[in-house]
């Protein structure tokens, strides 16, 4: 009887400590060199599908900034300081390299979010996909990228988006001696 109680307590405690990833599928890739990230610029996050129906661009950016702050990182975005000829949209590698001269950090975070309907016989459900990549501004190369995907959601709530961001950023960033490093699972 004592063994059962101890086993139950251990399982209950472990379930509280382990992240709740039920229903999420994730994939993370990283370059062989693990960069130490001190400042991470938050670039453009494309919104696809029905995303704008559930969350606007500024709320999505605030959610990403919130999750980065929870990880102990600030993410300035030089909206007014972009070099001439560079839009505020999804930057290509040459534009990112020219941004390296004006941005105080070396790494840039960008990505996309997609919400799609899934038709079933009974009711409409949705799938949520988030993908982010960390780009080295000095070289224009992608240092790390990851994605999470969840299906069969009856509606999309901010809590779903935050949970996906938590899982995704947890896979892309890890604390090491006061800095963040990009790594893959």
PDB file of C-alpha atoms in Angstrom, residues 10-183:
ATOM      1  CA  UNK A  10       5.813  10.673  -7.650  1.00  0.00           C
ATOM      2  CA  UNK A  11       3.619  10.446 -10.757  1.00  0.00           C
ATOM      3  CA  UNK A  12       1.493  13.389  -9.631  1.00  0.00           C
ATOM      4  CA  UNK A  13       4.594  15.471  -8.929  1.00  0.00           C
ATOM      5  CA  UNK A  14       6.179  14.517 -12.267  1.00  0.00           C
ATOM      6  CA  UNK A  15       3.031  15.452 -14.162  1.00  0.00           C
ATOM      7  CA  UNK A  16       3.207  18.937 -12.628  1.00  0.00           C
ATOM      8  CA  UNK A  17       6.863  19.377 -13.567  1.00  0.00           C
ATOM      9  CA  UNK A  18       6.723  18.056 -17.104  1.00  0.00           C
ATOM     10  CA  UNK A  19       5.453  20.497 -19.739  1.00  0.00           C
ATOM     11  CA  UNK A  20       1.992  19.799 -21.059  1.00  0.00           C
ATOM     12  CA  UNK A  21       2.574  19.178 -24.771  1.00  0.00           C
ATOM     13  CA  UNK A  22      -0.588  17.158 -25.338  1.00  0.00           C
ATOM     14  CA  UNK A  23      -1.598  17.345 -28.968  1.00  0.00           C
ATOM     15  CA  UNK A  24       1.402  19.391 -30.099  1.00  0.00           C
ATOM     16  CA  UNK A  25       3.847  18.128 -32.697  1.00  0.00           C
ATOM     17  CA  UNK A  26       7.175  19.936 -32.765  1.00  0.00           C
ATOM     18  CA  UNK A  27      10.321  19.902 -34.836  1.00  0.00           C
ATOM     19  CA  UNK A  28      13.525  21.883 -34.213  1.00  0.00           C
ATOM     20  CA  UNK A  29      16.711  22.182 -36.267  1.00  0.00           C
ATOM     21  CA  UNK A  30      19.915  24.073 -35.544  1.00  0.00           C
ATOM     22  CA  UNK A  31      23.224  24.807 -37.191  1.00  0.00           C
ATOM     23  CA  UNK A  32      26.219  23.007 -35.707  1.00  0.00           C
ATOM     24  CA  UNK A  33      27.513  26.236 -34.134  1.00  0.00           C
ATOM     25  CA  UNK A  34      25.472  27.115 -31.051  1.00  0.00           C
ATOM     26  CA  UNK A  35      25.445  30.925 -30.817  1.00  0.00           C
ATOM     27  CA  UNK A  36      25.332  32.788 -27.526  1.00  0.00           C
ATOM     28  CA  UNK A  37      22.433  35.182 -27.907  1.00  0.00           C
ATOM     29  CA  UNK A  38      22.563  38.398 -25.909  1.00  0.00           C
ATOM     30  CA  UNK A  39      20.105  40.486 -27.945  1.00  0.00           C
ATOM     31  CA  UNK A  40      17.491  39.001 -30.252  1.00  0.00           C
ATOM     32  CA  UNK A  41      15.704  41.294 -32.689  1.00  0.00           C
ATOM     33  CA  UNK A  42      12.072  40.482 -33.340  1.00  0.00           C
ATOM     34  CA  UNK A  43      11.409  40.665 -37.046  1.00  0.00           C
ATOM     35  CA  UNK A  44       8.292  40.132 -39.083  1.00  0.00           C
ATOM     36  CA  UNK A  45       5.929  37.260 -38.343  1.00  0.00           C
ATOM     37  CA  UNK A  46       3.793  36.384 -41.366  1.00  0.00           C
ATOM     38  CA  UNK A  47       0.179  35.564 -40.664  1.00  0.00           C
ATOM     39  CA  UNK A  48      -1.450  33.088 -43.015  1.00  0.00           C
ATOM     40  CA  UNK A  49      -4.856  31.477 -43.416  1.00  0.00           C
ATOM     41  CA  UNK A  50      -7.476  32.514 -40.880  1.00  0.00           C
ATOM     42  CA  UNK A  51      -4.936  33.921 -38.406  1.00  0.00           C
ATOM     43  CA  UNK A  52      -6.234  37.497 -38.601  1.00  0.00           C
ATOM     44  CA  UNK A  53      -9.690  36.221 -37.612  1.00  0.00           C
ATOM     45  CA  UNK A  54      -8.357  35.067 -34.236  1.00  0.00           C
ATOM     46  CA  UNK A  55      -5.425  37.407 -33.457  1.00  0.00           C
ATOM     47  CA  UNK A  56      -4.148  40.644 -34.966  1.00  0.00           C
ATOM     48  CA  UNK A  57      -0.494  41.271 -35.817  1.00  0.00           C
ATOM     49  CA  UNK A  58       0.200  43.545 -32.845  1.00  0.00           C
ATOM     50  CA  UNK A  59      -1.284  41.033 -30.365  1.00  0.00           C
ATOM     51  CA  UNK A  60       0.809  38.262 -31.907  1.00  0.00           C
ATOM     52  CA  UNK A  61       3.957  40.401 -31.562  1.00  0.00           C
ATOM     53  CA  UNK A  62       3.075  41.203 -27.944  1.00  0.00           C
ATOM     54  CA  UNK A  63       2.580  37.478 -27.264  1.00  0.00           C
ATOM     55  CA  UNK A  64       6.004  36.665 -28.716  1.00  0.00           C
ATOM     56  CA  UNK A  65       7.630  39.500 -26.741  1.00  0.00           C
ATOM     57  CA  UNK A  66       5.872  38.268 -23.589  1.00  0.00           C
ATOM     58  CA  UNK A  67       7.237  34.741 -24.062  1.00  0.00           C
ATOM     59  CA  UNK A  68      10.741  36.089 -24.791  1.00  0.00           C
ATOM     60  CA  UNK A  69      10.608  38.215 -21.620  1.00  0.00           C
ATOM     61  CA  UNK A  70       9.523  35.119 -19.651  1.00  0.00           C
ATOM     62  CA  UNK A  71      12.743  33.515 -20.886  1.00  0.00           C
ATOM     63  CA  UNK A  72      14.713  36.543 -19.617  1.00  0.00           C
ATOM     64  CA  UNK A  73      15.369  38.126 -23.005  1.00  0.00           C
ATOM     65  CA  UNK A  74      14.555  41.545 -24.406  1.00  0.00           C
ATOM     66  CA  UNK A  75      13.870  41.842 -28.103  1.00  0.00           C
ATOM     67  CA  UNK A  76      14.173  45.366 -29.483  1.00  0.00           C
ATOM     68  CA  UNK A  77      12.919  45.996 -32.993  1.00  0.00           C
ATOM     69  CA  UNK A  78      14.442  48.953 -34.845  1.00  0.00           C
ATOM     70  CA  UNK A  79      11.322  50.137 -36.668  1.00  0.00           C
ATOM     71  CA  UNK A  80      12.565  53.668 -37.210  1.00  0.00           C
ATOM     72  CA  UNK A  81      16.211  52.720 -37.656  1.00  0.00           C
ATOM     73  CA  UNK A  82      15.923  50.360 -40.622  1.00  0.00           C
ATOM     74  CA  UNK A  83      18.402  51.268 -43.365  1.00  0.00           C
ATOM     75  CA  UNK A  84      16.916  52.803 -46.508  1.00  0.00           C
ATOM     76  CA  UNK A  85      15.585  50.275 -48.995  1.00  0.00           C
ATOM     77  CA  UNK A  86      14.601  47.792 -46.296  1.00  0.00           C
ATOM     78  CA  UNK A  87      10.914  47.234 -45.695  1.00  0.00           C
ATOM     79  CA  UNK A  88       9.423  46.220 -42.371  1.00  0.00           C
ATOM     80  CA  UNK A  89       8.228  42.913 -43.840  1.00  0.00           C
ATOM     81  CA  UNK A  90       9.946  39.544 -44.133  1.00  0.00           C
ATOM     82  CA  UNK A  91      13.607  40.411 -44.845  1.00  0.00           C
ATOM     83  CA  UNK A  92      15.778  38.356 -47.201  1.00  0.00           C
ATOM     84  CA  UNK A  93      19.382  37.450 -46.305  1.00  0.00           C
ATOM     85  CA  UNK A  94      20.986  40.485 -48.020  1.00  0.00           C
ATOM     86  CA  UNK A  95      18.600  42.870 -46.205  1.00  0.00           C
ATOM     87  CA  UNK A  96      19.352  41.113 -42.921  1.00  0.00           C
ATOM     88  CA  UNK A  97      23.083  41.502 -43.500  1.00  0.00           C
ATOM     89  CA  UNK A  98      22.682  45.253 -44.133  1.00  0.00           C
ATOM     90  CA  UNK A  99      20.620  45.480 -40.931  1.00  0.00           C
ATOM     91  CA  UNK A 100      23.655  44.111 -39.079  1.00  0.00           C
ATOM     92  CA  UNK A 101      25.324  47.546 -39.316  1.00  0.00           C
ATOM     93  CA  UNK A 102      22.532  49.359 -37.430  1.00  0.00           C
ATOM     94  CA  UNK A 103      21.011  46.777 -35.092  1.00  0.00           C
ATOM     95  CA  UNK A 104      22.759  46.370 -31.696  1.00  0.00           C
ATOM     96  CA  UNK A 105      22.358  42.580 -31.618  1.00  0.00           C
ATOM     97  CA  UNK A 106      23.603  39.861 -33.917  1.00  0.00           C
ATOM     98  CA  UNK A 107      20.541  37.599 -34.149  1.00  0.00           C
ATOM     99  CA  UNK A 108      17.075  38.125 -35.613  1.00  0.00           C
ATOM    100  CA  UNK A 109      13.890  36.160 -34.940  1.00  0.00           C
ATOM    101  CA  UNK A 110      11.271  35.852 -37.677  1.00  0.00           C
ATOM    102  CA  UNK A 111       8.554  33.389 -38.541  1.00  0.00           C
ATOM    103  CA  UNK A 112       4.981  32.689 -39.465  1.00  0.00           C
ATOM    104  CA  UNK A 113       1.697  31.600 -37.972  1.00  0.00           C
ATOM    105  CA  UNK A 114      -0.996  29.754 -39.883  1.00  0.00           C
ATOM    106  CA  UNK A 115      -4.518  28.837 -38.827  1.00  0.00           C
ATOM    107  CA  UNK A 116      -6.492  26.573 -41.154  1.00  0.00           C
ATOM    108  CA  UNK A 117      -9.997  25.156 -40.891  1.00  0.00           C
ATOM    109  CA  UNK A 118     -10.434  21.392 -40.719  1.00  0.00           C
ATOM    110  CA  UNK A 119     -13.843  20.320 -41.927  1.00  0.00           C
ATOM    111  CA  UNK A 120     -15.382  17.352 -40.157  1.00  0.00           C
ATOM    112  CA  UNK A 121     -18.829  15.859 -40.507  1.00  0.00           C
ATOM    113  CA  UNK A 122     -19.943  17.151 -37.133  1.00  0.00           C
ATOM    114  CA  UNK A 123     -18.310  20.551 -36.691  1.00  0.00           C
ATOM    115  CA  UNK A 124     -15.535  22.809 -37.885  1.00  0.00           C
ATOM    116  CA  UNK A 125     -12.204  22.509 -36.142  1.00  0.00           C
ATOM    117  CA  UNK A 126      -8.932  24.341 -36.666  1.00  0.00           C
ATOM    118  CA  UNK A 127      -5.240  23.577 -36.942  1.00  0.00           C
ATOM    119  CA  UNK A 128      -2.596  25.959 -35.614  1.00  0.00           C
ATOM    120  CA  UNK A 129       0.965  26.061 -36.958  1.00  0.00           C
ATOM    121  CA  UNK A 130       3.771  28.252 -35.657  1.00  0.00           C
ATOM    122  CA  UNK A 131       7.276  28.389 -37.070  1.00  0.00           C
ATOM    123  CA  UNK A 132      10.213  30.574 -36.054  1.00  0.00           C
ATOM    124  CA  UNK A 133      13.803  30.885 -37.186  1.00  0.00           C
ATOM    125  CA  UNK A 134      16.836  32.598 -35.713  1.00  0.00           C
ATOM    126  CA  UNK A 135      19.013  34.288 -38.338  1.00  0.00           C
ATOM    127  CA  UNK A 136      22.618  35.437 -37.898  1.00  0.00           C
ATOM    128  CA  UNK A 137      22.704  39.050 -39.137  1.00  0.00           C
ATOM    129  CA  UNK A 138      26.453  38.906 -39.827  1.00  0.00           C
ATOM    130  CA  UNK A 139      26.163  36.048 -42.323  1.00  0.00           C
ATOM    131  CA  UNK A 140      22.476  35.977 -43.257  1.00  0.00           C
ATOM    132  CA  UNK A 141      22.387  32.259 -42.400  1.00  0.00           C
ATOM    133  CA  UNK A 142      19.654  30.557 -40.431  1.00  0.00           C
ATOM    134  CA  UNK A 143      21.108  29.397 -37.110  1.00  0.00           C
ATOM    135  CA  UNK A 144      18.064  27.569 -35.796  1.00  0.00           C
ATOM    136  CA  UNK A 145      14.488  26.965 -36.829  1.00  0.00           C
ATOM    137  CA  UNK A 146      11.559  25.146 -35.392  1.00  0.00           C
ATOM    138  CA  UNK A 147       7.864  24.593 -35.779  1.00  0.00           C
ATOM    139  CA  UNK A 148       4.931  23.381 -33.724  1.00  0.00           C
ATOM    140  CA  UNK A 149       1.588  22.184 -34.985  1.00  0.00           C
ATOM    141  CA  UNK A 150      -1.665  21.316 -33.275  1.00  0.00           C
ATOM    142  CA  UNK A 151      -4.852  20.020 -34.857  1.00  0.00           C
ATOM    143  CA  UNK A 152      -8.491  19.492 -33.908  1.00  0.00           C
ATOM    144  CA  UNK A 153      -8.942  22.722 -31.952  1.00  0.00           C
ATOM    145  CA  UNK A 154     -12.570  23.800 -31.594  1.00  0.00           C
ATOM    146  CA  UNK A 155     -11.466  27.432 -31.451  1.00  0.00           C
ATOM    147  CA  UNK A 156      -8.166  29.278 -31.263  1.00  0.00           C
ATOM    148  CA  UNK A 157      -7.487  31.039 -27.977  1.00  0.00           C
ATOM    149  CA  UNK A 158      -4.565  33.187 -26.942  1.00  0.00           C
ATOM    150  CA  UNK A 159      -3.659  30.419 -24.481  1.00  0.00           C
ATOM    151  CA  UNK A 160      -3.161  28.019 -27.427  1.00  0.00           C
ATOM    152  CA  UNK A 161      -0.849  30.516 -29.117  1.00  0.00           C
ATOM    153  CA  UNK A 162       1.118  31.128 -25.910  1.00  0.00           C
ATOM    154  CA  UNK A 163       1.450  27.386 -25.292  1.00  0.00           C
ATOM    155  CA  UNK A 164       2.739  26.857 -28.835  1.00  0.00           C
ATOM    156  CA  UNK A 165       5.211  29.737 -28.450  1.00  0.00           C
ATOM    157  CA  UNK A 166       6.380  28.364 -25.090  1.00  0.00           C
ATOM    158  CA  UNK A 167       7.057  24.944 -26.589  1.00  0.00           C
ATOM    159  CA  UNK A 168       8.700  26.395 -29.693  1.00  0.00           C
ATOM    160  CA  UNK A 169      10.913  28.937 -27.909  1.00  0.00           C
ATOM    161  CA  UNK A 170      11.789  26.312 -25.298  1.00  0.00           C
ATOM    162  CA  UNK A 171      13.149  24.182 -28.137  1.00  0.00           C
ATOM    163  CA  UNK A 172      15.026  27.040 -29.817  1.00  0.00           C
ATOM    164  CA  UNK A 173      16.483  28.821 -26.783  1.00  0.00           C
ATOM    165  CA  UNK A 174      18.141  27.548 -23.625  1.00  0.00           C
ATOM    166  CA  UNK A 175      19.744  29.460 -20.748  1.00  0.00           C
ATOM    167  CA  UNK A 176      23.518  29.163 -20.371  1.00  0.00           C
ATOM    168  CA  UNK A 177      25.426  31.327 -17.859  1.00  0.00           C
ATOM    169  CA  UNK A 178      23.408  34.504 -18.303  1.00  0.00           C
ATOM    170  CA  UNK A 179      22.985  34.252 -22.073  1.00  0.00           C
ATOM    171  CA  UNK A 180      20.683  32.329 -24.327  1.00  0.00           C
ATOM    172  CA  UNK A 181      21.885  29.753 -26.796  1.00  0.00           C
ATOM    173  CA  UNK A 182      20.106  28.393 -29.816  1.00  0.00           C
ATOM    174  CA  UNK A 183      19.875  24.625 -29.827  1.00  0.00           C
TER     175      UNK A 183
END
